[in-house]
CSV table of C-alpha atoms in Angstrom, one decimal:
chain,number,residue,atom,x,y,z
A,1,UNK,CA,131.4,102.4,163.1
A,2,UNK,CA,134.9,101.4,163.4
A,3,UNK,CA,137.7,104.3,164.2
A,4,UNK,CA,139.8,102.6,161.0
A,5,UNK,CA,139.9,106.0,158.7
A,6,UNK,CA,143.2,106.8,158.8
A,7,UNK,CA,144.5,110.9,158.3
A,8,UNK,CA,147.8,112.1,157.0
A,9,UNK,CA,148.6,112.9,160.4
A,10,UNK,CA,148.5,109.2,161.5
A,11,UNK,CA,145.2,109.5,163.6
A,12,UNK,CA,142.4,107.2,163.3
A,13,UNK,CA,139.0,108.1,163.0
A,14,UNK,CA,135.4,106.9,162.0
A,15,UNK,CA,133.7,108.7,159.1
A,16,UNK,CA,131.0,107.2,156.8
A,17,UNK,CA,133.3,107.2,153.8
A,18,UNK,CA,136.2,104.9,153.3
A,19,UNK,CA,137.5,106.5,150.3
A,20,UNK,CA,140.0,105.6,147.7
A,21,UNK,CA,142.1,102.7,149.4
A,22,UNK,CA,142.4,100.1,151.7
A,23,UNK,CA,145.8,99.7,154.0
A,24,UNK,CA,147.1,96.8,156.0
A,25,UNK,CA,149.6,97.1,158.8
A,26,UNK,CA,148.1,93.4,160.2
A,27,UNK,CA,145.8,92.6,162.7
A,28,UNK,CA,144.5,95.7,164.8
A,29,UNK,CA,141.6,94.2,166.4
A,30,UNK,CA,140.2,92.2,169.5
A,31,UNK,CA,138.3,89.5,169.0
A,32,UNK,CA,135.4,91.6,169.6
A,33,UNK,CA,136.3,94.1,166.4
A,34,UNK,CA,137.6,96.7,168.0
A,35,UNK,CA,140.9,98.3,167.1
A,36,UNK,CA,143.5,98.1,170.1
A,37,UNK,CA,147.1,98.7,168.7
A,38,UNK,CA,147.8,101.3,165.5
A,39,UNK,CA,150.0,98.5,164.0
A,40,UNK,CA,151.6,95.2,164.1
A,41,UNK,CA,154.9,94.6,162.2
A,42,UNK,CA,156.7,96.4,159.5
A,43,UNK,CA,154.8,95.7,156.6
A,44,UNK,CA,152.3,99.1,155.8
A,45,UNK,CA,150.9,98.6,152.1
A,46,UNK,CA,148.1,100.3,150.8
A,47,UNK,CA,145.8,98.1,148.4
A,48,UNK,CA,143.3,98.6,146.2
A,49,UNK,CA,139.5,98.7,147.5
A,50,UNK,CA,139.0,95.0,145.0
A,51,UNK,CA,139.2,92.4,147.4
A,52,UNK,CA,139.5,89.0,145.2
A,53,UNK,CA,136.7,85.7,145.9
A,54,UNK,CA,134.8,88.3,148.0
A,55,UNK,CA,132.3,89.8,145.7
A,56,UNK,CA,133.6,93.2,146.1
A,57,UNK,CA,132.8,93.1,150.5
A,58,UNK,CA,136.1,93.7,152.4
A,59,UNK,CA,135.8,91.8,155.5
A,60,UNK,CA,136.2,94.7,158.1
A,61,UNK,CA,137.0,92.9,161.6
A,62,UNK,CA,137.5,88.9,160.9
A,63,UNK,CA,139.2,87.3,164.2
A,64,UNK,CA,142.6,86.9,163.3
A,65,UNK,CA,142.7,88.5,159.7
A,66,UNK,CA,144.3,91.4,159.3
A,67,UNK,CA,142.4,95.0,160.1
A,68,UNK,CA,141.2,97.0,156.5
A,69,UNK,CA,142.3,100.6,156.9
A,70,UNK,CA,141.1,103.7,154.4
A,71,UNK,CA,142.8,106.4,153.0
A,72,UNK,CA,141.0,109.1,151.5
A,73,UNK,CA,143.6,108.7,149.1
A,74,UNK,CA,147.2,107.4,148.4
A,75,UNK,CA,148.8,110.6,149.3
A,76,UNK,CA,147.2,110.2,152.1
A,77,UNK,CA,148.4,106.6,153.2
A,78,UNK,CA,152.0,108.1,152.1
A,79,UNK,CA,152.0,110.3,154.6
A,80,UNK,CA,150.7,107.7,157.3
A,81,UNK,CA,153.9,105.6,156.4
A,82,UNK,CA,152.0,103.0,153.5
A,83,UNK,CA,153.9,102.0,150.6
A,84,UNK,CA,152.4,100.6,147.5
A,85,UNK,CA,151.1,96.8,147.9
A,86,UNK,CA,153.1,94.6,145.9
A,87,UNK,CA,150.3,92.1,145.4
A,88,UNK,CA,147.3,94.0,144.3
A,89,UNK,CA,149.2,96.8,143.2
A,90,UNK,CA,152.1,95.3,141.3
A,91,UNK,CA,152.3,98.2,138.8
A,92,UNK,CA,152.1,100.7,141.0
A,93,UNK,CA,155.0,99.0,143.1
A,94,UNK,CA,156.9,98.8,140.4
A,95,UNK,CA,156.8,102.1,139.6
A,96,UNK,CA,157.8,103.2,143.5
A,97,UNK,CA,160.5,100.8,143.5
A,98,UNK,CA,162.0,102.0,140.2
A,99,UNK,CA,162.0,105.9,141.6
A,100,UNK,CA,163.5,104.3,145.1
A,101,UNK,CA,166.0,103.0,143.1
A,102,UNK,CA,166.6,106.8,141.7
A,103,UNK,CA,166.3,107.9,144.8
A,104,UNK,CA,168.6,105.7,146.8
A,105,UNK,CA,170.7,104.2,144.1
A,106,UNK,CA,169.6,100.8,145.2
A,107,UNK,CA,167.6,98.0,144.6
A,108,UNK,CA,165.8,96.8,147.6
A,109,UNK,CA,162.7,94.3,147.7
A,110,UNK,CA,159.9,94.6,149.7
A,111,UNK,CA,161.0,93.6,153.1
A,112,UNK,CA,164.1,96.0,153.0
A,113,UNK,CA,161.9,98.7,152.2
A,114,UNK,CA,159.4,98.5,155.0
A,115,UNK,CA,162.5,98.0,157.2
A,116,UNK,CA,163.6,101.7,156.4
A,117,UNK,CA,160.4,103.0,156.4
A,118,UNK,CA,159.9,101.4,160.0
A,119,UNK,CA,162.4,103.6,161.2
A,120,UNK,CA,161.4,106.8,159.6
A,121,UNK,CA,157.2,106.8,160.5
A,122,UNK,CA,157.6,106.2,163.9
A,123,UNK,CA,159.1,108.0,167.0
A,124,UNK,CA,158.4,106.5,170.7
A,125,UNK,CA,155.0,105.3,168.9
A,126,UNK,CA,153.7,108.6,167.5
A,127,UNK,CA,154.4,110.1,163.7
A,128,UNK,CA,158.2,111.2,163.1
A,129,UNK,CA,158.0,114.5,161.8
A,130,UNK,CA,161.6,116.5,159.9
A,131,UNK,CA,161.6,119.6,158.4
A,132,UNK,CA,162.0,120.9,155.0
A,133,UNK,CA,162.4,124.1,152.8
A,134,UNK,CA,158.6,123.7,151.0
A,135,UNK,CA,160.4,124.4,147.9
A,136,UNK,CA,162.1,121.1,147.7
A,137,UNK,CA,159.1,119.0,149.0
A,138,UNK,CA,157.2,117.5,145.9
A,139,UNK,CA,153.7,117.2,144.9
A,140,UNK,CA,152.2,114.2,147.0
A,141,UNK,CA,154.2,115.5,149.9
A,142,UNK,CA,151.9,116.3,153.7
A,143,UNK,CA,153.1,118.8,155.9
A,144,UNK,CA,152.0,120.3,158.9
A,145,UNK,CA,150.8,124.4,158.1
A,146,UNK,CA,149.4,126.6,160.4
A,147,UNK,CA,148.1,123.7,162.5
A,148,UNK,CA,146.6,121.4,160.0
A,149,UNK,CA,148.1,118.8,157.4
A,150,UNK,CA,148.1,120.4,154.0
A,151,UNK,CA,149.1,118.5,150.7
A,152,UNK,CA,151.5,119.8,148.3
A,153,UNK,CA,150.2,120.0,145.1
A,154,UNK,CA,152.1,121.4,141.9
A,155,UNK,CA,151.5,124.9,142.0
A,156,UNK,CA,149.5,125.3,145.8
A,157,UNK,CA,148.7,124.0,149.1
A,158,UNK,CA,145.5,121.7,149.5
A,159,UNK,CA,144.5,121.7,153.1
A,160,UNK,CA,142.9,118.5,154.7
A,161,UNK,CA,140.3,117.9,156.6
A,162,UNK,CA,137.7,115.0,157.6
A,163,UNK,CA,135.8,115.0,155.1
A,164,UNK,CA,138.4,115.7,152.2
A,165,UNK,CA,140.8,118.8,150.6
A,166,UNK,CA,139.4,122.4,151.0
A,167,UNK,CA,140.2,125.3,148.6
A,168,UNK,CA,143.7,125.6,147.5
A,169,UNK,CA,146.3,128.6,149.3
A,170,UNK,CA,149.2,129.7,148.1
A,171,UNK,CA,152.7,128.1,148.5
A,172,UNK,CA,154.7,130.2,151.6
A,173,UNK,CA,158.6,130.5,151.2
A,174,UNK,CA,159.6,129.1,154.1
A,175,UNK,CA,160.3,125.7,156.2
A,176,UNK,CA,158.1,123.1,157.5
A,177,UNK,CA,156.8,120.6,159.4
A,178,UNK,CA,157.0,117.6,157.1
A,179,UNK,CA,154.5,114.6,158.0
A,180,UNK,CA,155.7,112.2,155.8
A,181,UNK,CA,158.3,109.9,156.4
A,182,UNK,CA,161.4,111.3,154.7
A,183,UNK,CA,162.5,108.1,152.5
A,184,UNK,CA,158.8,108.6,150.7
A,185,UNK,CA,159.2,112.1,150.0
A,186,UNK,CA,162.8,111.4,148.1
A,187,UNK,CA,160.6,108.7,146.5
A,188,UNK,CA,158.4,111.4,145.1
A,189,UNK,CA,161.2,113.8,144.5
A,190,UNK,CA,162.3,110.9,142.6
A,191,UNK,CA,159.1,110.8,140.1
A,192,UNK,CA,157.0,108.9,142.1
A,193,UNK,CA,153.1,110.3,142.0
A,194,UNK,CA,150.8,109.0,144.7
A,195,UNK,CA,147.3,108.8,143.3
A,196,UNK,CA,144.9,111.3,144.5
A,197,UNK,CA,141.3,111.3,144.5
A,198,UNK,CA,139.3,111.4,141.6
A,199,UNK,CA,142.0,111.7,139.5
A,200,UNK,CA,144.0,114.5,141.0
A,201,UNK,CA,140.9,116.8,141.3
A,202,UNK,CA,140.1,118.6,144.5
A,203,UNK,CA,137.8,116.3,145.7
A,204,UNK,CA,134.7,116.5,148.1
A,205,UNK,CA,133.3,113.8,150.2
């Protein structure tokens, strides 16, 4: 099994699960299928799990093509540094580029967006991290709690693990590590909602 499940934290992994989406950041692999770099380019997007003229089978390591990445869910690839894909997911990228737009109070198209959020997912290779007062960060929002990434939700914190979100705790006052990138979380304070899984239940792999 390939080591292309990808955690909030930015960490790959192998679990029998994809879950919820797919992500592209271009071709990862050797020629042999096995993942070498963690990306190639600017261009992040997180797509839906329908793959077009392939019956419903994502190819997983096809020399050349690009790598398929999974998210347990979109919150997920937001805090890995993903955007919306503007292909496959043109209504969802709409919607994130009309709160960027509240956000930022600018317009950008696709290719200016990745190039802002090239700078803020990455520093000397690994995850940027900033911090925050939690009680500005919005729902969809991953920080880094007690040593482990924990969503925010609306009214608690969701902590993740492998295999999904375990029970809920309670919301401390205080600042945090933030794990994602800093233009998304204005994007959600904006009004942006990443998807979660199974319809923003706690879910369970």
């Amino acid at each position: 099994m390939r080591a292309n499940r990808i955690g909030p934290d930015g960490t790959f992994s192998t679990l029998p699960r994809r879950g919820q989406f797919m992500g592209n950041r271009g071709c990862l692999h050797d020629d042999g299928g096995t993942i070498r770099r963690d990306h190639a380019g600017k261009r992040w997007i997180t797509c839906t799990l329908r793959v077009k003229h392939s019956h419903g089978k994502v190819p997983l390591a096809a020399p050349g093509r690009y790598t398929p990445l999974f998210f347990l869910d979109e919150a997920v690839a937001v805090a890995a540094g993903h955007r919306p894909c503007a292909t496959c997911r043109r209504a969802a990228f709409n919607d994130f580029c009309a709160a960027w737009l509240h956000a930022f109070g600018k317009a950008e198209k696709a290719a200016a967006i990745d190039t802002v959020l090239d700078v803020a997912r990455l520093a000397d290779g690994r995850q940027r991290h900033h911090s925050a007062d939690l009680a500005n960060l919005s729902f969809g929002t991953f920080i880094l709690w007690q040593g482990q990434p924990h969503l925010v939700h609306d009214d608690a914190l969701w902590p993740w693990h492998a295999e999904g979100y375990a029970a809920p705790v309670p919301k401390p006052a205080t600042d945090v590590t933030v794990l994602t990138p800093e233009p998304l979380v204005q994007v959600m304070r904006a009004g942006w909602r990443p998807l979660l899984s199974a319809a923003d239940d706690r879910p369970s792999w």
